Amino acid sequence: MSENVLSPQRPAEEPLAGEIAVDPATGRPAGPAQALVLLLSSCLAVLGAVLLAPVLPRIQDAFAGTPGVEALAPVVLTAPALVIGLTAMIAGRIVDRVGRKRLLVGALVVYAFVGTAPLWLPSLELIVASRVLLGLTEAAIMTCCTTLLADYFHGSQREKYFGLQVVFTTVAATIFFAVGGALGAANWRTPFWLYVVSLPLAVAAARLIWQPAPQAQAAARAEKLPSLPWRRLAAPIGVSLVGGLVFYVLIVQLSFKLDDIGVESTAVIGAASAIASVGTAVGGISFSRLARRGPAVLVPLAFAVSGVGIVGLGLSSAVPAVIAFAVITGFGNGLILPSLLTWALGSLSFEQRGRGTGVWTSAFFIGQFFCPLVVLALTGALGGLGTALAVLGAVSLVAALGVRLARPAAVAAAH
């Protein structure tokens, strides 16, 4: 792929896949400041997913008189992920048509308002509606951040930041879970104040983020966008759907697995989750060093490591073994997300990248949303959580084998 640099001196030339965009005002490429804003903003989707988990029982108690409260209360937690899965494709089209920066800054501002809305909303139905709106802003933020990382950086730098995206979101999830529990001890509404964190990020994005290739972006508003290469995208998007399912197993099921083997201490469960998240962070950090092997090797490797971990997690009956396999699963998860991103986005041009990122984000989050439902169904059908997890681990191993044997040429071409 081309290593040319987009610059004001080449205004008429269209950007090609893999080129490094530079700031039109200064001619300089992006650096750590831009990357940090995008990485921190990527954590906001995690804030929506885990912040309220510790206070869900208190939300249910607060609205005990609401019809269907048992179903509506969990939706407060899961609605944003489902909305991201359903709307990220639309966000991707807006990114390619309207521009990256404009959508990112606007979504960060709206995120703060709809995120804090439950502080004063009087009914559970209205809170669920605000969470749906939050999911819309998260879809825009995630799509913009990932697209801009792909625009700003190339080769080993892009791979490093895709890996760091996993590290940042994993660490953020651990911190947000703990903070949500601490703030919720006083009042279940208090954790919602944390959503104002997007406002300083909006200011930082307005100052530090710049729109890549502005002339090409302006042309995209008036002209028909080039179609996506669906034949090349079909395999990575399909595998990413499974990847979202596999990725979320550890996050959702570790506490249930520990409870299943008799662990009642919340401190032990919290410590186990923290240790597992370290494995995910190490996997994300390791990705940039392993990335030169390409998705043809890394995608199967990631699914294989996660699969072995999930099978072990399901079959283990002692706490040390569960934690050990949780770390193995976490390491595989740390490789899964950036490997799939590199595979899916590696062959897309500037004009296609927003939509490609949106499609990928939709697939990954839809997989995450269905993970708890699949585990629940398998647990009922097979008579136990351990067996259900072992089956999902086997699915991950089959995915690893399928990618490696069935489509090695396509994977390599997409890198």
Short mmCIF file of C-alpha atoms in Angstrom, two decimals:
data_model
loop_
_atom_site.label_atom_id
_atom_site.label_comp_id
_atom_site.label_asym_id
_atom_site.label_seq_id
_atom_site.Cartn_x
_atom_site.Cartn_y
_atom_site.Cartn_z
CA MET A 1 0.00 0.00 0.00
CA SER A 2 1.06 3.53 -0.67
CA GLU A 3 2.99 5.44 1.97
CA ASN A 4 2.36 8.84 0.35
CA VAL A 5 1.29 11.71 2.55
CA LEU A 6 -1.85 13.71 1.87
CA SER A 7 -0.92 17.35 1.92
CA PRO A 8 -2.18 20.74 0.81
CA GLN A 9 0.32 20.57 -2.07
CA ARG A 10 -1.67 17.68 -3.57
CA PRO A 11 -5.25 19.00 -3.37
CA ALA A 12 -6.60 17.30 -6.47
CA GLU A 13 -5.32 13.82 -5.69
CA GLU A 14 -7.76 11.45 -4.01
CA PRO A 15 -6.53 9.67 -0.85
CA LEU A 16 -5.68 6.00 -1.19
CA ALA A 17 -5.88 3.17 1.32
CA GLY A 18 -3.02 3.29 3.78
CA GLU A 19 -1.98 6.89 3.18
CA ILE A 20 -1.23 9.09 6.17
CA ALA A 21 -3.40 12.17 6.40
CA VAL A 22 -1.79 15.42 7.54
CA ASP A 23 -3.29 18.52 9.14
CA PRO A 24 -4.35 20.76 6.20
CA ALA A 25 -3.51 23.87 8.26
CA THR A 26 0.03 22.89 9.31
CA GLY A 27 1.06 20.04 6.99
CA ARG A 28 1.98 17.96 10.05
CA PRO A 29 0.86 14.37 10.63
CA ALA A 30 -1.14 13.38 13.71
CA GLY A 31 0.74 12.61 16.90
CA PRO A 32 0.20 11.42 20.48
CA ALA A 33 -2.14 14.33 21.34
CA GLN A 34 -4.64 13.39 18.63
CA ALA A 35 -4.31 9.69 19.46
CA LEU A 36 -4.95 10.33 23.16
CA VAL A 37 -8.17 12.23 22.47
CA LEU A 38 -9.42 9.42 20.24
CA LEU A 39 -8.40 6.67 22.67
CA LEU A 40 -10.04 8.39 25.65
CA SER A 41 -13.19 9.07 23.63
CA SER A 42 -13.33 5.38 22.66
CA CYS A 43 -13.76 4.57 26.37
CA LEU A 44 -17.16 6.29 26.47
CA ALA A 45 -18.94 3.27 24.97
CA VAL A 46 -17.55 1.19 27.85
CA LEU A 47 -18.84 3.80 30.30
CA GLY A 48 -22.33 3.16 28.97
CA ALA A 49 -21.94 -0.60 29.28
CA VAL A 50 -20.49 -1.13 32.77
CA LEU A 51 -21.06 2.00 34.87
CA LEU A 52 -24.58 1.05 35.92
CA ALA A 53 -24.08 -2.69 36.44
CA PRO A 54 -23.54 -2.33 40.23
CA VAL A 55 -26.72 -0.22 40.70
CA LEU A 56 -29.16 -2.18 38.50
CA PRO A 57 -30.82 -3.87 41.52
CA ARG A 58 -31.35 -0.44 43.13
CA ILE A 59 -32.84 0.95 39.89
CA GLN A 60 -35.23 -2.01 39.84
CA ASP A 61 -36.18 -1.38 43.47
CA ALA A 62 -36.71 2.34 42.83
CA PHE A 63 -39.24 1.62 40.07
CA ALA A 64 -40.77 -1.51 41.62
CA GLY A 65 -44.27 -0.29 40.77
CA THR A 66 -43.54 0.02 37.04
CA PRO A 67 -45.17 -2.73 34.93
CA GLY A 68 -42.52 -5.04 33.47
CA VAL A 69 -39.75 -3.59 35.65
CA GLU A 70 -37.91 -6.94 35.70
CA ALA A 71 -37.42 -6.68 31.93
CA LEU A 72 -37.00 -2.91 31.67
CA ALA A 73 -34.30 -2.48 34.34
CA PRO A 74 -31.67 -4.66 32.58
CA VAL A 75 -32.44 -2.81 29.32
CA VAL A 76 -31.05 0.33 31.00
CA LEU A 77 -27.67 -1.44 30.84
CA THR A 78 -27.96 -3.30 27.52
CA ALA A 79 -29.85 -0.78 25.34
CA PRO A 80 -26.79 1.29 24.32
CA ALA A 81 -24.91 -1.79 23.03
CA LEU A 82 -27.90 -2.92 20.97
CA VAL A 83 -28.39 0.57 19.54
CA ILE A 84 -24.69 0.74 18.61
CA GLY A 85 -25.06 -2.58 16.82
CA LEU A 86 -28.13 -1.41 14.92
CA THR A 87 -27.01 2.11 14.00
CA ALA A 88 -23.21 2.15 13.63
CA MET A 89 -23.63 1.41 9.91
CA ILE A 90 -25.70 4.59 9.58
CA ALA A 91 -23.10 6.52 11.56
CA GLY A 92 -20.43 5.21 9.19
CA ARG A 93 -22.29 6.57 6.20
CA ILE A 94 -22.62 9.98 7.88
CA VAL A 95 -18.87 9.90 8.64
CA ASP A 96 -18.04 9.38 4.96
CA ARG A 97 -20.61 11.90 3.76
CA VAL A 98 -20.44 14.73 6.35
CA GLY A 99 -17.00 14.37 7.90
CA ARG A 100 -15.25 12.84 10.88
CA LYS A 101 -14.58 15.82 13.13
CA ARG A 102 -17.97 17.49 12.89
CA LEU A 103 -19.83 14.31 13.86
CA LEU A 104 -17.38 13.43 16.65
CA VAL A 105 -17.56 16.81 18.41
CA GLY A 106 -21.35 16.97 18.10
CA ALA A 107 -21.80 13.42 19.41
CA LEU A 108 -19.51 14.10 22.40
CA VAL A 109 -21.61 17.13 23.39
CA VAL A 110 -24.96 15.33 23.00
CA TYR A 111 -23.55 12.31 24.89
CA ALA A 112 -23.18 14.42 28.05
CA PHE A 113 -26.77 15.67 27.92
CA VAL A 114 -28.50 12.35 27.23
CA GLY A 115 -26.09 10.50 29.54
CA THR A 116 -26.94 12.68 32.53
CA ALA A 117 -30.67 12.89 31.71
CA PRO A 118 -31.61 10.05 34.14
CA LEU A 119 -30.52 12.34 37.00
CA TRP A 120 -33.89 14.08 36.72
CA LEU A 121 -36.10 11.82 34.58
CA PRO A 122 -39.09 10.64 36.65
CA SER A 123 -39.93 7.29 35.03
CA LEU A 124 -38.12 4.12 34.02
CA GLU A 125 -39.57 4.32 30.51
CA LEU A 126 -38.03 7.76 29.98
CA ILE A 127 -34.69 6.54 31.35
CA VAL A 128 -34.72 3.64 28.87
CA ALA A 129 -35.48 6.14 26.07
CA SER A 130 -32.51 8.26 27.15
CA ARG A 131 -30.31 5.16 27.05
CA VAL A 132 -31.40 4.51 23.47
CA LEU A 133 -30.32 8.06 22.57
CA LEU A 134 -27.05 7.46 24.41
CA GLY A 135 -26.46 4.42 22.21
CA LEU A 136 -26.90 6.59 19.11
CA THR A 137 -24.17 8.97 20.31
CA GLU A 138 -21.91 6.05 21.25
CA ALA A 139 -22.30 4.58 17.76
CA ALA A 140 -21.17 7.90 16.27
CA ILE A 141 -18.27 8.30 18.72
CA MET A 142 -16.95 4.75 18.26
CA THR A 143 -17.20 4.94 14.48
CA CYS A 144 -15.51 8.36 14.31
CA CYS A 145 -12.68 7.43 16.70
CA THR A 146 -11.80 4.18 14.95
CA THR A 147 -12.06 5.75 11.49
CA LEU A 148 -9.82 8.67 12.50
CA LEU A 149 -7.20 6.32 13.99
CA ALA A 150 -7.14 4.54 10.62
CA ASP A 151 -6.96 7.88 8.79
CA TYR A 152 -4.21 9.39 10.94
CA PHE A 153 -1.90 6.39 11.27
CA HIS A 154 -0.56 3.66 9.02
CA GLY A 155 1.31 0.37 9.33
CA SER A 156 2.88 -0.35 12.70
CA GLN A 157 1.61 2.93 14.18
CA ARG A 158 -1.99 2.11 13.27
CA GLU A 159 -1.60 -1.39 14.72
CA LYS A 160 -0.14 0.08 17.92
CA TYR A 161 -3.10 2.41 18.41
CA PHE A 162 -5.67 -0.27 17.57
CA GLY A 163 -4.03 -2.37 20.30
CA LEU A 164 -4.00 0.57 22.70
CA GLN A 165 -7.70 1.09 22.02
CA VAL A 166 -8.29 -2.31 23.62
CA VAL A 167 -5.98 -1.44 26.53
CA PHE A 168 -7.71 1.88 27.21
CA THR A 169 -11.24 0.46 27.05
CA THR A 170 -10.31 -2.55 29.21
CA VAL A 171 -8.72 -0.42 31.94
CA ALA A 172 -11.62 2.03 31.69
CA ALA A 173 -14.14 -0.79 32.16
CA THR A 174 -12.42 -1.89 35.38
CA ILE A 175 -12.26 1.67 36.71
CA PHE A 176 -15.83 2.56 35.71
CA PHE A 177 -17.22 -0.60 37.31
CA ALA A 178 -15.55 0.25 40.62
CA VAL A 179 -16.49 3.95 40.45
CA GLY A 180 -20.08 3.13 39.54
CA GLY A 181 -20.38 0.88 42.58
CA ALA A 182 -18.84 3.50 44.88
CA LEU A 183 -21.01 6.36 43.63
CA GLY A 184 -24.13 4.21 43.61
CA ALA A 185 -23.73 3.38 47.29
CA ALA A 186 -25.23 6.75 48.18
CA ASN A 187 -27.86 7.05 45.45
CA TRP A 188 -28.53 5.06 42.28
CA ARG A 189 -28.73 8.27 40.24
CA THR A 190 -25.28 9.57 41.25
CA PRO A 191 -23.22 7.50 38.73
CA PHE A 192 -24.98 9.27 35.86
CA TRP A 193 -22.96 12.43 36.66
CA LEU A 194 -19.90 10.71 35.17
CA TYR A 195 -21.31 11.16 31.67
CA VAL A 196 -20.27 14.83 31.77
CA VAL A 197 -16.71 13.60 31.15
CA SER A 198 -17.48 13.81 27.42
CA LEU A 199 -17.64 17.63 27.54
CA PRO A 200 -13.89 18.20 28.13
CA LEU A 201 -13.25 15.56 25.49
CA ALA A 202 -15.47 17.53 23.08
CA VAL A 203 -13.39 20.66 23.77
CA ALA A 204 -10.17 18.70 23.24
CA ALA A 205 -11.50 17.19 20.00
CA ALA A 206 -12.55 20.62 18.72
CA ARG A 207 -9.03 21.97 19.36
CA LEU A 208 -6.81 19.00 18.46
CA ILE A 209 -8.69 16.87 15.93
CA TRP A 210 -8.72 17.95 12.31
CA GLN A 211 -10.69 16.71 9.34
CA PRO A 212 -8.47 14.57 7.06
CA ALA A 213 -8.48 15.37 3.33
CA PRO A 214 -11.06 18.18 3.54
CA GLN A 215 -11.36 18.57 -0.23
CA ALA A 216 -12.08 14.88 -0.69
CA GLN A 217 -14.61 15.14 2.14
CA ALA A 218 -16.28 18.14 0.52
CA ALA A 219 -16.49 16.22 -2.76
CA ALA A 220 -18.08 13.28 -0.92
CA ARG A 221 -21.00 15.49 0.09
CA ALA A 222 -21.86 16.27 -3.52
CA GLU A 223 -20.88 13.06 -5.31
CA LYS A 224 -21.97 9.46 -5.03
CA LEU A 225 -19.86 7.57 -2.51
CA PRO A 226 -17.84 4.66 -3.90
CA SER A 227 -19.45 1.34 -3.05
CA LEU A 228 -17.94 -0.86 -0.37
CA PRO A 229 -16.02 -3.98 -1.50
CA TRP A 230 -18.59 -6.36 0.00
CA ARG A 231 -16.86 -9.48 -1.31
CA ARG A 232 -13.71 -8.60 0.63
CA LEU A 233 -15.65 -7.38 3.66
CA ALA A 234 -18.04 -10.34 3.96
CA ALA A 235 -15.54 -12.66 5.64
CA PRO A 236 -14.10 -10.22 8.22
CA ILE A 237 -17.57 -8.84 9.07
CA GLY A 238 -19.04 -12.33 9.49
CA VAL A 239 -16.14 -13.43 11.68
CA SER A 240 -16.42 -10.18 13.68
CA LEU A 241 -20.00 -11.11 14.57
CA VAL A 242 -18.63 -14.28 16.18
CA GLY A 243 -15.78 -12.21 17.60
CA GLY A 244 -18.17 -9.94 19.49
CA LEU A 245 -19.89 -13.01 20.94
CA VAL A 246 -16.58 -14.56 22.05
CA PHE A 247 -15.16 -11.25 23.33
CA TYR A 248 -18.11 -10.65 25.67
CA VAL A 249 -18.17 -14.13 27.26
CA LEU A 250 -15.48 -13.28 29.81
CA ILE A 251 -16.91 -9.86 30.66
CA VAL A 252 -20.43 -11.11 31.30
CA GLN A 253 -19.93 -14.66 32.56
CA LEU A 254 -16.85 -14.64 34.83
CA SER A 255 -18.79 -13.53 37.92
CA PHE A 256 -21.52 -16.12 37.19
CA LYS A 257 -18.92 -18.85 36.78
CA LEU A 258 -17.33 -17.99 40.13
CA ASP A 259 -20.77 -17.98 41.75
CA ASP A 260 -21.47 -21.34 40.08
CA ILE A 261 -18.49 -22.95 41.86
CA GLY A 262 -19.45 -21.49 45.23
CA VAL A 263 -17.64 -18.14 45.43
CA GLU A 264 -19.83 -15.63 47.29
CA SER A 265 -17.27 -12.96 48.17
CA THR A 266 -17.72 -9.87 46.01
CA ALA A 267 -14.09 -8.97 46.77
CA VAL A 268 -12.86 -12.25 45.23
CA ILE A 269 -15.12 -11.79 42.21
CA GLY A 270 -13.92 -8.20 41.76
CA ALA A 271 -10.26 -9.24 42.08
CA ALA A 272 -10.72 -12.04 39.55
CA SER A 273 -12.31 -9.61 37.07
CA ALA A 274 -9.44 -7.16 37.56
CA ILE A 275 -6.82 -9.88 36.99
CA ALA A 276 -8.63 -11.05 33.84
CA SER A 277 -8.67 -7.48 32.54
CA VAL A 278 -4.88 -7.38 32.93
CA GLY A 279 -4.71 -10.32 30.50
CA THR A 280 -6.81 -8.36 28.01
CA ALA A 281 -4.57 -5.30 28.38
CA VAL A 282 -1.43 -7.41 27.83
CA GLY A 283 -3.01 -8.89 24.69
CA GLY A 284 -3.78 -5.41 23.36
CA ILE A 285 -0.24 -4.20 24.10
CA SER A 286 1.23 -7.31 22.46
CA PHE A 287 -0.76 -6.81 19.27
CA SER A 288 1.56 -4.18 17.79
CA ARG A 289 4.52 -6.56 18.16
CA LEU A 290 2.66 -9.49 16.62
CA ALA A 291 0.81 -7.51 13.93
CA ARG A 292 3.55 -7.94 11.30
CA ARG A 293 2.40 -11.54 10.94
CA GLY A 294 -0.84 -10.22 9.48
CA PRO A 295 -4.52 -11.07 10.09
CA ALA A 296 -4.05 -14.44 8.34
CA VAL A 297 -2.10 -15.55 11.41
CA LEU A 298 -3.37 -13.23 14.15
CA VAL A 299 -7.13 -13.71 13.70
CA PRO A 300 -6.92 -17.51 14.06
CA LEU A 301 -4.41 -17.14 16.91
CA ALA A 302 -6.70 -14.74 18.79
CA PHE A 303 -9.74 -17.00 18.44
CA ALA A 304 -7.69 -20.08 19.37
CA VAL A 305 -6.31 -18.52 22.56
CA SER A 306 -9.73 -17.21 23.61
CA GLY A 307 -11.31 -20.55 22.76
CA VAL A 308 -8.86 -22.51 24.90
CA GLY A 309 -9.44 -20.06 27.75
CA ILE A 310 -13.24 -20.26 27.54
CA VAL A 311 -13.23 -24.07 27.39
CA GLY A 312 -10.96 -24.16 30.43
CA LEU A 313 -13.15 -21.60 32.16
CA GLY A 314 -16.21 -23.76 31.61
CA LEU A 315 -14.60 -27.00 32.79
CA SER A 316 -12.72 -25.64 35.83
CA SER A 317 -14.09 -26.10 39.34
CA ALA A 318 -11.38 -24.40 41.43
CA VAL A 319 -10.87 -20.65 41.82
CA PRO A 320 -7.15 -20.60 40.82
CA ALA A 321 -7.91 -22.54 37.62
CA VAL A 322 -10.84 -20.27 36.76
CA ILE A 323 -8.66 -17.18 37.21
CA ALA A 324 -5.82 -18.70 35.16
CA PHE A 325 -8.13 -19.52 32.26
CA ALA A 326 -9.77 -16.09 32.59
CA VAL A 327 -6.34 -14.50 32.03
CA ILE A 328 -5.78 -16.72 28.96
CA THR A 329 -9.21 -15.73 27.61
CA GLY A 330 -8.45 -12.08 28.31
CA PHE A 331 -5.17 -12.27 26.41
CA GLY A 332 -6.98 -13.73 23.39
CA ASN A 333 -9.65 -11.02 23.66
CA GLY A 334 -6.92 -8.38 23.63
CA LEU A 335 -5.83 -9.72 20.24
CA ILE A 336 -9.29 -10.35 18.78
CA LEU A 337 -10.52 -6.77 18.46
CA PRO A 338 -7.46 -5.14 16.81
CA SER A 339 -6.86 -8.19 14.60
CA LEU A 340 -10.40 -8.06 13.25
CA LEU A 341 -10.19 -4.29 12.79
CA THR A 342 -6.94 -4.58 10.84
CA TRP A 343 -8.43 -7.29 8.65
CA ALA A 344 -11.66 -5.40 7.94
CA LEU A 345 -10.23 -1.92 7.36
CA GLY A 346 -6.87 -2.73 5.81
CA SER A 347 -8.05 -2.59 2.19
CA LEU A 348 -10.50 0.32 2.39
CA SER A 349 -9.93 3.74 0.87
CA PHE A 350 -10.50 7.03 2.69
CA GLU A 351 -13.94 7.41 1.09
CA GLN A 352 -14.97 3.91 2.21
CA ARG A 353 -13.42 3.82 5.68
CA GLY A 354 -16.23 5.41 7.68
CA ARG A 355 -18.86 3.03 6.31
CA GLY A 356 -16.51 0.06 6.67
CA THR A 357 -15.84 0.96 10.29
CA GLY A 358 -19.57 1.39 10.91
CA VAL A 359 -20.40 -2.03 9.47
CA TRP A 360 -17.62 -3.63 11.50
CA THR A 361 -18.76 -1.87 14.71
CA SER A 362 -22.35 -3.00 14.12
CA ALA A 363 -21.29 -6.62 13.66
CA PHE A 364 -19.06 -6.65 16.75
CA PHE A 365 -21.64 -5.01 19.05
CA ILE A 366 -24.51 -7.18 17.80
CA GLY A 367 -22.35 -10.19 18.72
CA GLN A 368 -21.82 -8.68 22.17
CA PHE A 369 -25.54 -8.04 22.66
CA PHE A 370 -26.49 -11.63 21.83
CA CYS A 371 -23.75 -13.17 24.00
CA PRO A 372 -25.77 -13.30 27.28
CA LEU A 373 -28.82 -14.63 25.40
CA VAL A 374 -26.80 -17.39 23.73
CA VAL A 375 -25.20 -18.38 27.04
CA LEU A 376 -28.62 -18.44 28.71
CA ALA A 377 -30.07 -20.62 25.97
CA LEU A 378 -27.13 -23.03 26.02
CA THR A 379 -27.20 -23.21 29.81
CA GLY A 380 -30.86 -24.22 29.72
CA ALA A 381 -30.39 -26.69 26.88
CA LEU A 382 -27.23 -28.32 28.22
CA GLY A 383 -28.03 -28.24 31.92
CA GLY A 384 -25.26 -26.03 33.24
CA LEU A 385 -23.17 -22.88 32.74
CA GLY A 386 -19.87 -24.78 32.59
CA THR A 387 -21.01 -26.88 29.63
CA ALA A 388 -22.43 -23.82 27.88
CA LEU A 389 -19.09 -22.01 28.20
CA ALA A 390 -17.20 -25.07 26.93
CA VAL A 391 -19.44 -25.12 23.84
CA LEU A 392 -18.81 -21.41 23.18
CA GLY A 393 -15.07 -22.04 23.58
CA ALA A 394 -15.37 -24.78 20.98
CA VAL A 395 -17.16 -22.32 18.67
CA SER A 396 -14.18 -19.98 19.01
CA LEU A 397 -11.77 -22.80 18.17
CA VAL A 398 -13.85 -23.72 15.12
CA ALA A 399 -13.77 -20.06 14.02
CA ALA A 400 -9.97 -20.09 14.38
CA LEU A 401 -9.69 -23.22 12.26
CA GLY A 402 -12.18 -21.96 9.69
CA VAL A 403 -10.40 -18.63 9.15
CA ARG A 404 -7.02 -20.34 8.91
CA LEU A 405 -8.03 -23.11 6.53
CA ALA A 406 -10.94 -21.77 4.49
CA ARG A 407 -9.92 -18.17 3.71
CA PRO A 408 -6.17 -17.69 4.22
CA ALA A 409 -5.72 -15.98 0.84
CA ALA A 410 -8.59 -13.53 1.47
CA VAL A 411 -7.27 -12.69 4.91
CA ALA A 412 -3.81 -12.01 3.59
CA ALA A 413 -5.16 -9.84 0.81
CA ALA A 414 -7.05 -7.67 3.23
CA HIS A 415 -3.98 -6.83 5.24
#
